[in-house]
């Protein structure tokens, strides 16, 4: 009795829990966004409390979505659930405290003053705890524990705890506190489990339902596509995982295709600031290609599918002699047998639109035990399809064996992998996105080694197509043409249909070919290939780009280039010619003013030199004649400067008039 287990043994009455009812799972709806809907339904007796157990990671979504329905008219009065606080913090709030590995005497000693009823031998004693202790034993005696009570009669009694088979606290509050304390410890041992208790008032038995959303693995779908010339068949299997703590026994299971918005709101655990992850980019292996649905263009016209590929001989004995026709019939029979085995499934689902979603509901109950997964057939329908080739990867010389499938089932087909059986044999695998009823997709499942495709690009120089002028802004629209030629060689001696995916580029316009379909990133062209033939398929495109510039900043020479362009109109050519002529006059005026300014500066430099000479000769006798000559030169230069200044002023005025006329002409010219 040295451990806390002694307390549990001596006070079993404290661990008796209130009646709790567990509702079995009746309905399960699995979604594609990481949550699932569960509905539990069961009969509850009067006074019972509903107890539901969950993982701690499920509590946020549970608190966000839980609803309770009492069919007998009872009312939900409270919803209680285990706290998310740490164990030591929860226990610190209790007046009753039990330390680790604490013996019974130490626990009772901490409860001094509490009233006890003790069965000691044949006696039933009631008293108050005075103390409790561990008494050391002698040389050959073990330690023993004693309890000292003040009996109601006033007597003091020392009692050996080993002689007390049971005791109980007389104060009900202490019993409740100890029961709650031990319940918290018991719940902490299941660190990932949290319980919710739903209290409801009712004087009679009633049926109660509880529904909620919690995180769940998404359901997955996989398909088998049987390609043949007459009746292609699509078979769908749903893969579901039961990771809950409950068995799904005879539940009504539904699978919903779509992407409803769902998020985690932290309602249960403490909140912390999220930080971004810093991960390095990693190399990824090459995976299957998923083709986009068309957004422009009609449905590609149906064409006869090529004959199925011959199966391998396999089971023919060496000593078996038969004709070619007999061998062919035997192979066809074997293929038919494989097809029949492939299609033997029982589908018991009904599909319906649910708002923007699509739901598959299983008409018979489903059982999936906890920790197990199941494959459930949800589709087996004839489907519209045709075989073809598709070329979209220019790094490869071979196109892909492909199929165009149109969802003629009237149901939404959830996205997933497709295993293709071509002519009764395994043909390859593909991936397809979610396909709404009536929609169409291309899937590729193998490389076609019997067809080769190469490409080359031819470009033409830039051609100016349009020239416009408005309020002084000159706009030119030019085009550059580019042609990609697809060269295709069909090695096989059978006809084929090739779909070429030509990249869709911003600003480029098709010139010579019309696609059968356009996706968000490619034009699709369809090309018929004759047996053993070669063909070329050119795709010409034009890129239009626009340049704008201010005409005021253009020289007459640059305007002359535009005037000579054939794309300009006659009115535009005359208007640009007038503007260019006016710019030439202004340029000539600027040239005259620059010439006069340079000439004036040269005269001023000569005058400075003459003044220096006059200053030097003024102090020398006999140089009067030379000084007079310099003075006459100085006066003539000054007169020349005055004349040049007057001429420059006249030209400047003329230039201003020309510029005003040019500005008015540019402002009014529109073509």
XYZ file of C-alpha atoms in Angstrom:
671
model
C 0.000 0.000 0.000
C 2.801 2.359 -0.720
C 1.429 3.611 -4.040
C -1.600 5.626 -5.037
C -3.198 2.371 -6.224
C -3.933 1.748 -2.586
C -6.269 4.713 -2.591
C -8.111 3.366 -5.640
C -8.469 -0.035 -3.966
C -9.736 1.379 -0.685
C -12.199 3.839 -2.203
C -13.768 2.040 -5.196
C -17.001 3.893 -4.675
C -15.278 7.090 -5.780
C -14.680 5.744 -9.321
C -18.296 4.891 -10.092
C -19.185 7.212 -13.008
C -22.581 8.636 -13.842
C -24.574 6.665 -16.442
C -23.306 7.503 -19.952
C -24.730 6.394 -23.297
C -22.655 5.959 -26.462
C -24.407 6.500 -29.773
C -23.398 4.168 -32.629
C -22.447 5.574 -36.028
C -25.353 5.316 -38.501
C -24.499 7.661 -41.389
C -21.133 8.599 -42.931
C -20.569 11.090 -45.756
C -16.998 11.389 -47.084
C -15.852 14.536 -48.893
C -12.856 15.563 -50.961
C -11.750 18.462 -48.754
C -10.376 16.528 -45.764
C -13.509 16.301 -43.594
C -16.330 13.803 -43.192
C -19.883 14.031 -41.884
C -20.955 11.566 -39.184
C -24.362 11.017 -37.671
C -24.823 8.912 -34.549
C -28.296 7.765 -33.513
C -29.449 5.695 -30.565
C -31.940 5.305 -27.747
C -31.208 7.089 -24.481
C -32.776 6.141 -21.174
C -33.988 8.709 -18.620
C -31.121 10.268 -16.690
C -28.405 9.092 -19.096
C -25.740 11.418 -20.460
C -24.461 11.073 -24.004
C -20.708 10.381 -24.110
C -18.740 10.758 -27.343
C -14.994 10.130 -27.622
C -12.755 11.896 -30.139
C -9.132 12.551 -30.936
C -7.763 15.837 -29.711
C -7.035 16.796 -33.347
C -10.763 16.465 -34.132
C -12.005 18.828 -31.429
C -11.725 22.056 -33.440
C -13.986 20.811 -36.223
C -16.291 19.096 -33.747
C -16.897 22.254 -31.722
C -17.547 24.092 -34.992
C -20.127 21.663 -36.396
C -21.783 19.553 -33.659
C -25.602 19.505 -33.642
C -27.865 17.381 -31.398
C -31.474 16.387 -32.097
C -33.788 14.879 -29.456
C -36.752 13.308 -31.247
C -38.841 13.092 -28.050
C -38.849 16.836 -27.511
C -36.159 16.855 -24.836
C -33.825 19.819 -24.549
C -30.040 19.866 -24.502
C -29.036 21.653 -21.304
C -25.248 21.524 -21.454
C -22.287 20.323 -23.463
C -19.181 19.458 -21.474
C -15.835 18.260 -22.749
C -12.357 17.468 -21.465
C -10.151 20.481 -21.065
C -7.137 21.094 -23.242
C -5.093 22.440 -20.328
C -1.934 20.540 -19.268
C -2.443 17.851 -16.594
C -0.417 19.599 -13.865
C -2.415 22.797 -14.384
C -5.725 20.927 -14.184
C -4.687 19.075 -11.010
C -3.391 22.265 -9.361
C -6.972 23.552 -9.124
C -8.102 20.665 -6.846
C -7.872 20.969 -3.053
C -7.182 17.226 -3.032
C -3.609 16.491 -4.101
C -1.924 13.124 -4.619
C 1.779 13.099 -5.296
C 3.600 10.564 -7.481
C 4.228 7.231 -5.700
C 2.543 8.638 -2.586
C 1.536 6.018 0.006
C -1.828 5.942 1.771
C -0.578 7.276 5.114
C 0.951 10.370 3.440
C -2.290 11.028 1.552
C -4.421 10.695 4.724
C -2.022 12.883 6.685
C -2.635 15.671 4.152
C -6.371 15.240 4.747
C -6.171 16.160 8.457
C -9.521 17.246 9.834
C -11.561 15.196 7.350
C -14.268 12.908 8.775
C -13.853 9.184 8.037
C -15.853 6.027 8.557
C -13.514 3.053 8.961
C -14.231 -0.663 9.126
C -11.598 -2.069 11.496
C -12.010 -5.727 12.230
C -15.573 -6.149 13.473
C -15.847 -2.484 14.406
C -17.220 0.433 12.382
C -15.485 3.584 13.591
C -16.333 7.190 12.745
C -13.898 9.990 13.548
C -11.696 12.812 12.370
C -8.195 12.359 10.976
C -5.569 13.564 13.413
C -2.527 12.238 11.576
C -1.140 9.376 9.578
C 2.439 8.219 9.359
C 4.865 5.502 8.380
C 6.490 3.769 11.396
C 9.952 2.297 10.738
C 10.216 -1.407 11.485
C 12.839 -3.151 13.575
C 15.825 -5.137 12.392
C 13.708 -7.902 10.929
C 10.394 -6.034 10.722
C 9.069 -4.058 7.711
C 7.794 -0.510 7.926
C 4.099 -0.178 8.677
C 1.538 2.624 8.371
C -0.658 3.969 11.144
C -3.717 6.206 11.222
C -4.668 8.260 14.273
C -8.361 9.179 14.592
C -10.297 11.293 17.065
C -13.447 9.234 17.367
C -16.839 10.864 17.763
C -16.751 9.612 21.363
C -13.597 11.674 21.954
C -11.226 8.698 22.154
C -7.940 8.687 20.258
C -7.264 5.479 18.363
C -4.139 4.361 16.554
C -5.098 2.029 13.734
C -2.834 -0.100 11.569
C -3.694 0.651 7.970
C -3.022 -2.963 7.029
C -5.982 -3.909 9.210
C -8.391 -1.492 7.515
C -10.152 -3.233 4.615
C -12.132 -0.098 3.654
C -12.677 3.532 4.598
C -14.716 6.369 3.239
C -14.925 10.138 3.623
C -18.142 11.298 5.217
C -18.114 14.643 3.366
C -19.703 14.147 -0.123
C -17.763 17.166 -1.438
C -14.459 15.414 -0.762
C -15.732 12.323 -2.550
C -16.696 14.366 -5.618
C -13.357 16.184 -5.651
C -11.392 12.963 -5.376
C -13.504 11.313 -8.080
C -12.933 14.245 -10.421
C -9.215 14.281 -9.567
C -8.838 10.609 -10.416
C -10.929 10.996 -13.564
C -8.545 13.702 -14.828
C -5.592 11.377 -14.177
C -7.364 8.499 -15.902
C -8.188 10.621 -18.957
C -4.609 11.837 -19.209
C -3.445 8.277 -19.869
C -5.298 8.475 -23.204
C -3.435 11.572 -24.359
C -5.091 11.631 -27.759
C -8.651 10.996 -26.592
C -11.138 13.638 -25.544
C -14.681 13.013 -24.328
C -17.745 15.165 -24.887
C -20.747 14.839 -22.566
C -24.162 16.034 -23.709
C -26.752 16.588 -20.976
C -30.417 16.526 -21.983
C -33.661 16.660 -20.008
C -36.340 14.049 -20.546
C -38.511 11.860 -18.314
C -38.733 9.018 -20.821
C -36.563 6.996 -23.151
C -36.047 8.761 -26.470
C -34.048 8.588 -29.697
C -31.198 11.104 -29.919
C -29.063 11.978 -32.937
C -25.711 13.768 -32.907
C -24.121 14.923 -36.177
C -20.786 16.620 -36.765
C -17.870 17.121 -39.163
C -14.361 15.957 -38.270
C -11.085 15.578 -40.200
C -11.001 12.418 -42.268
C -8.978 10.931 -45.119
C -10.497 11.843 -48.445
C -12.119 9.057 -50.399
C -10.223 8.047 -53.491
C -11.457 6.760 -56.814
C -9.874 4.517 -59.419
C -11.249 3.398 -62.750
C -10.917 0.610 -65.272
C -11.561 1.635 -68.878
C -12.286 -1.147 -71.354
C -11.710 0.088 -74.898
C -13.295 -1.750 -77.810
C -15.025 -0.885 -81.054
C -18.605 -1.506 -79.911
C -19.355 -0.651 -76.281
C -16.551 0.913 -74.209
C -17.113 0.346 -70.488
C -15.995 2.385 -67.483
C -15.865 0.850 -64.027
C -15.270 2.944 -60.897
C -14.106 1.869 -57.441
C -14.128 4.021 -54.315
C -11.378 3.547 -51.716
C -12.427 4.579 -48.200
C -10.409 4.508 -44.971
C -11.871 4.184 -41.477
C -9.312 5.867 -39.225
C -11.829 6.603 -36.466
C -12.028 4.737 -33.146
C -15.426 3.229 -34.039
C -16.499 0.426 -36.322
C -18.758 1.454 -39.159
C -21.262 -1.363 -38.791
C -24.041 -1.323 -41.372
C -23.770 2.418 -41.903
C -25.354 4.412 -44.687
C -22.314 5.562 -46.664
C -22.257 8.415 -49.188
C -19.373 9.761 -51.269
C -19.430 13.380 -52.407
C -17.413 14.685 -55.355
C -16.598 18.395 -55.290
C -14.538 20.887 -53.352
C -16.594 22.652 -50.673
C -14.639 25.210 -48.657
C -13.416 23.893 -45.321
C -10.877 25.278 -42.894
C -9.592 24.793 -39.358
C -10.643 27.323 -36.756
C -8.702 26.909 -33.518
C -11.508 26.686 -31.012
C -10.076 24.014 -28.723
C -6.341 24.366 -28.283
C -4.325 27.478 -27.322
C -3.427 29.666 -30.291
C 0.103 30.340 -31.454
C 1.423 32.492 -34.260
C 2.113 30.406 -37.350
C 5.467 30.760 -39.095
C 6.250 29.925 -42.728
C 8.227 26.830 -43.649
C 11.546 27.264 -45.410
C 12.038 24.217 -47.610
C 14.457 23.634 -50.444
C 13.077 22.668 -53.847
C 13.438 18.951 -54.587
C 13.639 17.070 -57.813
C 10.502 15.196 -58.684
C 10.120 12.184 -60.911
C 8.156 12.357 -64.130
C 4.485 11.554 -63.593
C 1.459 11.048 -65.785
C 0.096 13.980 -67.781
C -3.366 15.348 -67.028
C -5.025 16.988 -70.039
C -7.221 20.072 -69.727
C -10.826 20.295 -70.788
C -11.641 22.468 -73.781
C -12.938 25.992 -73.174
C -13.451 27.084 -76.827
C -14.741 25.007 -79.735
C -17.168 22.166 -80.249
C -16.947 18.491 -79.480
C -14.536 16.659 -81.746
C -16.511 14.677 -84.294
C -16.598 10.948 -83.667
C -14.657 8.772 -86.040
C -14.275 5.017 -86.296
C -11.766 3.720 -83.794
C -8.792 1.763 -85.150
C -8.951 -2.006 -84.716
C -7.708 -3.348 -81.357
C -4.096 -4.382 -81.080
C -3.540 -8.110 -81.404
C -3.086 -9.994 -78.152
C 0.002 -12.068 -77.364
C -0.102 -15.738 -78.316
C 0.733 -16.971 -74.833
C -1.228 -20.220 -74.399
C -0.660 -21.906 -77.826
C 1.334 -25.141 -77.577
C 4.235 -25.759 -79.937
C 2.790 -29.023 -81.167
C -0.650 -27.514 -81.757
C -1.359 -27.180 -85.472
C -4.118 -24.813 -86.555
C -4.899 -22.416 -89.330
C -4.484 -18.669 -89.075
C -8.287 -18.200 -88.949
C -8.670 -20.806 -86.196
C -5.877 -19.184 -84.189
C -7.529 -15.784 -84.607
C -10.886 -17.139 -83.400
C -9.254 -18.709 -80.364
C -7.507 -15.457 -79.452
C -10.783 -13.547 -79.783
C -12.484 -16.039 -77.467
C -9.699 -15.624 -74.911
C -10.018 -11.835 -75.092
C -13.784 -12.043 -74.621
C -13.288 -14.222 -71.568
C -10.895 -11.709 -70.051
C -13.367 -8.909 -70.703
C -16.208 -10.815 -69.034
C -14.098 -11.481 -65.923
C -13.056 -7.849 -65.755
C -16.662 -6.577 -65.729
C -18.147 -8.849 -63.017
C -18.955 -6.362 -60.211
C -22.107 -5.434 -58.343
C -22.806 -1.709 -58.205
C -25.432 -0.548 -55.703
C -25.075 3.234 -55.772
C -27.424 6.032 -56.722
C -26.076 9.403 -57.835
C -27.651 12.831 -57.415
C -26.704 16.482 -57.632
C -26.349 18.201 -54.239
C -26.072 21.913 -54.997
C -22.746 22.285 -56.806
C -21.614 18.843 -55.579
C -22.405 15.298 -56.679
C -23.209 12.506 -54.239
C -22.917 8.744 -54.622
C -25.078 7.008 -52.037
C -24.759 3.256 -51.421
C -28.206 1.697 -51.308
C -27.152 -1.179 -49.037
C -25.452 -0.708 -45.644
C -21.666 -0.793 -45.564
C -19.424 -2.213 -42.856
C -15.833 -1.034 -42.438
C -14.146 -1.819 -39.130
C -11.892 0.691 -37.436
C -8.348 0.639 -38.756
C -9.516 -0.956 -42.015
C -10.020 0.303 -45.556
C -12.411 -0.872 -48.223
C -12.817 -0.815 -52.008
C -16.429 -0.284 -53.022
C -17.693 -0.335 -56.633
C -19.710 2.794 -57.338
C -19.887 2.893 -61.131
C -20.256 0.511 -64.061
C -21.491 2.279 -67.160
C -21.068 2.294 -70.918
C -19.232 5.410 -71.954
C -18.632 7.296 -75.193
C -15.002 7.100 -76.258
C -12.710 6.775 -79.242
C -9.046 5.900 -79.637
C -6.560 8.394 -81.043
C -3.031 9.749 -80.641
C -2.036 12.970 -78.941
C 1.175 14.951 -79.393
C 1.910 17.643 -76.825
C 5.485 17.073 -75.630
C 8.016 18.428 -78.132
C 10.883 16.816 -76.205
C 9.619 13.430 -77.428
C 9.505 12.269 -81.026
C 6.597 9.901 -80.388
C 2.999 10.831 -79.610
C 0.947 9.090 -76.934
C -1.716 6.447 -77.320
C -4.796 8.200 -76.034
C -8.545 8.057 -75.741
C -11.135 10.768 -75.909
C -13.804 10.009 -73.329
C -17.112 11.819 -73.049
C -18.983 11.468 -69.777
C -22.262 10.057 -71.056
C -23.120 8.407 -67.714
C -25.239 11.315 -66.464
C -23.121 11.377 -63.285
C -20.098 13.293 -62.113
C -16.930 11.199 -62.426
C -14.512 11.956 -59.629
C -10.876 12.463 -60.628
C -8.455 9.588 -60.257
C -6.235 7.017 -61.994
C -7.538 4.946 -64.915
C -6.223 1.530 -65.869
C -6.843 1.086 -69.596
C -7.576 -2.302 -71.166
C -7.119 -2.025 -74.925
C -8.534 -4.878 -76.953
C -8.911 -7.050 -73.860
C -5.296 -6.594 -72.685
C -3.565 -4.169 -70.384
C -2.807 -1.007 -72.353
C -1.424 1.415 -69.780
C -2.501 3.894 -67.141
C -3.737 7.472 -67.104
C -4.995 10.203 -64.824
C -8.186 12.185 -65.263
C -9.586 15.208 -63.465
C -13.144 15.333 -62.139
C -15.480 15.093 -65.101
C -18.975 16.563 -64.938
C -21.841 14.960 -66.851
C -21.563 15.691 -70.584
C -17.970 16.952 -70.294
C -15.089 15.532 -72.306
C -11.423 14.736 -71.645
C -8.376 13.317 -73.347
C -6.339 10.694 -71.521
C -2.989 9.245 -72.611
C -1.854 5.865 -71.401
C 1.101 4.652 -73.520
C 3.769 5.795 -75.999
C 2.977 5.064 -79.649
C 6.236 3.849 -81.177
C 4.658 3.538 -84.623
C 4.363 7.298 -85.188
C 7.075 9.975 -85.237
C 6.630 13.751 -85.098
C 9.216 16.493 -85.673
C 8.809 20.285 -85.746
C 10.543 23.283 -87.287
C 9.829 27.010 -87.034
C 9.925 29.587 -89.880
C 9.702 33.318 -89.093
C 9.099 36.389 -91.233
C 10.407 39.899 -90.605
C 8.417 42.526 -88.829
C 5.818 44.237 -91.030
C 4.208 47.583 -90.162
C 0.482 47.203 -90.697
C -1.061 50.462 -89.425
C 0.054 54.050 -88.698
C -2.164 56.492 -86.801
C -1.746 60.029 -85.449
C -3.970 61.636 -82.849
C -3.220 64.721 -80.710
C 0.496 64.451 -81.374
C 0.808 60.735 -80.514
C 1.967 58.554 -83.387
C 0.903 54.888 -83.094
C 2.316 52.094 -85.253
C 0.978 48.534 -85.263
C 3.341 45.920 -86.609
C 3.054 42.161 -87.102
C 5.547 39.321 -87.061
C 4.544 36.003 -88.566
C 5.738 32.610 -87.366
C 4.972 29.174 -88.801
C 5.531 25.885 -86.992
C 5.511 22.872 -89.294
C 4.654 19.491 -87.776
C 6.106 16.630 -89.849
C 4.378 13.323 -89.066
C 5.307 9.836 -90.244
C 2.935 6.914 -89.652
C 5.082 3.776 -89.690
C 2.203 1.377 -89.020
C 0.051 0.028 -91.823
C -3.188 1.280 -90.299
C -5.016 4.583 -90.276
C -4.711 6.793 -87.208
C -6.114 10.037 -85.856
C -3.575 12.438 -84.329
C -4.448 15.349 -82.053
C -1.724 18.007 -81.962
C -1.634 20.283 -78.926
C -0.125 23.551 -80.124
C 0.872 25.925 -77.276
C -1.420 28.916 -76.804
C 0.666 32.106 -76.577
C -0.477 35.535 -75.497
C -0.711 38.002 -78.365
C -0.479 35.388 -81.141
C -3.332 34.921 -83.599
C -3.865 31.842 -85.779
C -3.789 32.545 -89.530
C -4.174 29.358 -91.559
C -5.666 26.633 -89.331
C -8.786 26.308 -87.232
C -8.515 24.199 -84.080
C -11.171 21.655 -83.222
C -10.825 22.728 -79.607
C -8.968 25.263 -77.490
C -8.004 24.775 -73.850
C -6.657 27.331 -71.417
C -3.101 26.641 -72.634
C -3.252 25.014 -76.080
C -4.971 24.814 -79.453
C -5.923 21.298 -80.490
C -5.742 20.296 -84.152
C -6.895 16.969 -85.534
C -4.941 15.258 -88.307
C -5.918 12.074 -90.131
C -2.934 9.796 -90.824
C -3.056 7.350 -93.712
C -1.390 3.934 -93.318
C 2.388 4.139 -93.803
C 2.206 7.747 -95.014
C 3.983 11.001 -94.237
C 2.250 14.345 -93.839
C 3.022 17.908 -92.878
C 0.813 20.217 -90.880
C 1.786 23.931 -90.761
C 0.425 26.241 -88.076
C 0.929 29.928 -88.893
C 0.554 32.613 -86.261
C 0.868 36.357 -86.188
C 2.007 38.519 -83.292
C 0.704 42.096 -83.273
C 2.547 44.661 -81.220
C 2.053 48.391 -80.911
C 4.497 51.282 -80.496
C 3.628 54.850 -79.533
C 5.818 57.945 -79.750
C 5.465 61.708 -79.642
C 5.686 63.253 -83.112
C 7.232 66.469 -81.764
C 10.407 64.544 -80.931
C 10.727 63.020 -84.410
C 13.157 64.382 -86.982
C 12.086 65.033 -90.586
C 14.244 62.078 -91.674
C 12.401 59.604 -89.345
C 9.071 60.973 -90.586
C 10.217 60.374 -94.143
C 10.579 56.628 -93.371
C 6.949 56.534 -92.196
C 5.768 58.572 -95.177
C 7.249 55.973 -97.527
C 5.516 53.058 -95.702
C 2.719 51.480 -97.755
C 0.535 50.993 -94.661
C -0.120 54.744 -94.318
C -3.160 56.320 -95.959
C -2.881 59.085 -98.588
C -4.354 61.641 -96.170
C -1.904 60.541 -93.515
C 0.989 60.719 -95.956
C 0.071 64.318 -96.930
C -0.336 65.308 -93.285
C 3.020 63.820 -92.292
C 4.644 65.487 -95.316
C 3.321 68.895 -94.194
C 4.581 68.295 -90.690
C 7.963 67.166 -92.006
C 8.204 70.289 -94.249
C 7.381 72.537 -91.299
C 9.997 70.755 -89.195
C 12.568 71.335 -91.962
C 11.805 75.092 -91.947
C 12.189 75.172 -88.186
C 15.415 73.165 -88.466
C 16.710 75.678 -91.094
C 15.859 78.609 -88.778
C 17.665 76.900 -85.933
C 20.667 76.368 -88.199
C 20.730 80.093 -89.212
C 20.512 81.199 -85.582
C 23.317 78.836 -84.612
C 25.460 80.154 -87.512
C 24.882 83.797 -86.511
C 25.617 83.041 -82.886
C 28.895 81.368 -83.824
C 29.831 84.287 -86.091
C 29.099 86.814 -83.333
C 31.231 84.864 -80.896
C 34.110 84.782 -83.383
C 33.885 88.617 -83.871
C 33.879 89.111 -80.098
C 37.031 87.024 -79.759
C 38.737 89.192 -82.451
C 37.608 92.337 -80.654
C 39.180 91.140 -77.416
C 42.450 90.532 -79.250
C 42.303 94.025 -80.869
C 41.647 95.697 -77.514
C 44.684 93.973 -76.030
C 46.840 95.219 -78.944
C 45.555 98.806 -78.595
C 46.321 98.696 -74.891
C 49.878 97.540 -75.579
C 50.638 100.162 -78.339
C 49.170 103.139 -76.489
C 52.372 103.503 -74.414
C 54.732 103.265 -77.373
C 55.554 106.406 -79.415
C 55.266 106.225 -83.198
C 52.429 103.642 -83.122
C 49.548 106.100 -83.464
C 48.673 105.007 -87.030
C 48.514 101.364 -86.026
C 46.304 102.179 -83.046
C 43.937 104.135 -85.319
C 43.767 101.163 -87.722
C 42.900 98.813 -84.811
C 40.218 101.275 -83.701
C 38.611 101.224 -87.153
C 38.610 97.385 -87.113
C 37.037 97.426 -83.663
C 34.242 99.732 -84.803
C 33.569 97.631 -87.921
C 33.301 94.470 -85.799
C 30.911 96.128 -83.406
C 28.684 97.173 -86.326
C 28.757 93.593 -87.647
C 27.677 92.226 -84.244
C 24.745 94.625 -84.145
C 23.663 93.530 -87.648
C 23.936 89.829 -86.697
C 21.891 90.394 -83.560
C 19.135 92.113 -85.540
C 19.065 89.292 -88.081
C 18.997 86.663 -85.295
C 16.046 88.416 -83.667
C 14.159 88.333 -86.958
C 14.895 84.633 -87.442
C 13.902 83.879 -83.844
C 10.548 85.545 -84.392
C 10.096 83.603 -87.607
C 10.924 80.354 -85.797
C 8.357 81.083 -83.099
C 5.752 81.629 -85.798
C 6.751 78.341 -87.484
C 6.605 76.444 -84.153
C 3.164 77.829 -83.356
C 1.969 76.812 -86.796
C 3.494 73.309 -86.336
C 1.879 72.867 -82.917
C -1.506 73.873 -84.321
C -1.045 71.548 -87.298
C -0.104 68.560 -85.068
C -3.004 69.221 -82.688
C -5.548 69.224 -85.527
C -4.111 66.331 -87.538
C -5.905 63.009 -87.051
C -5.628 59.969 -89.347
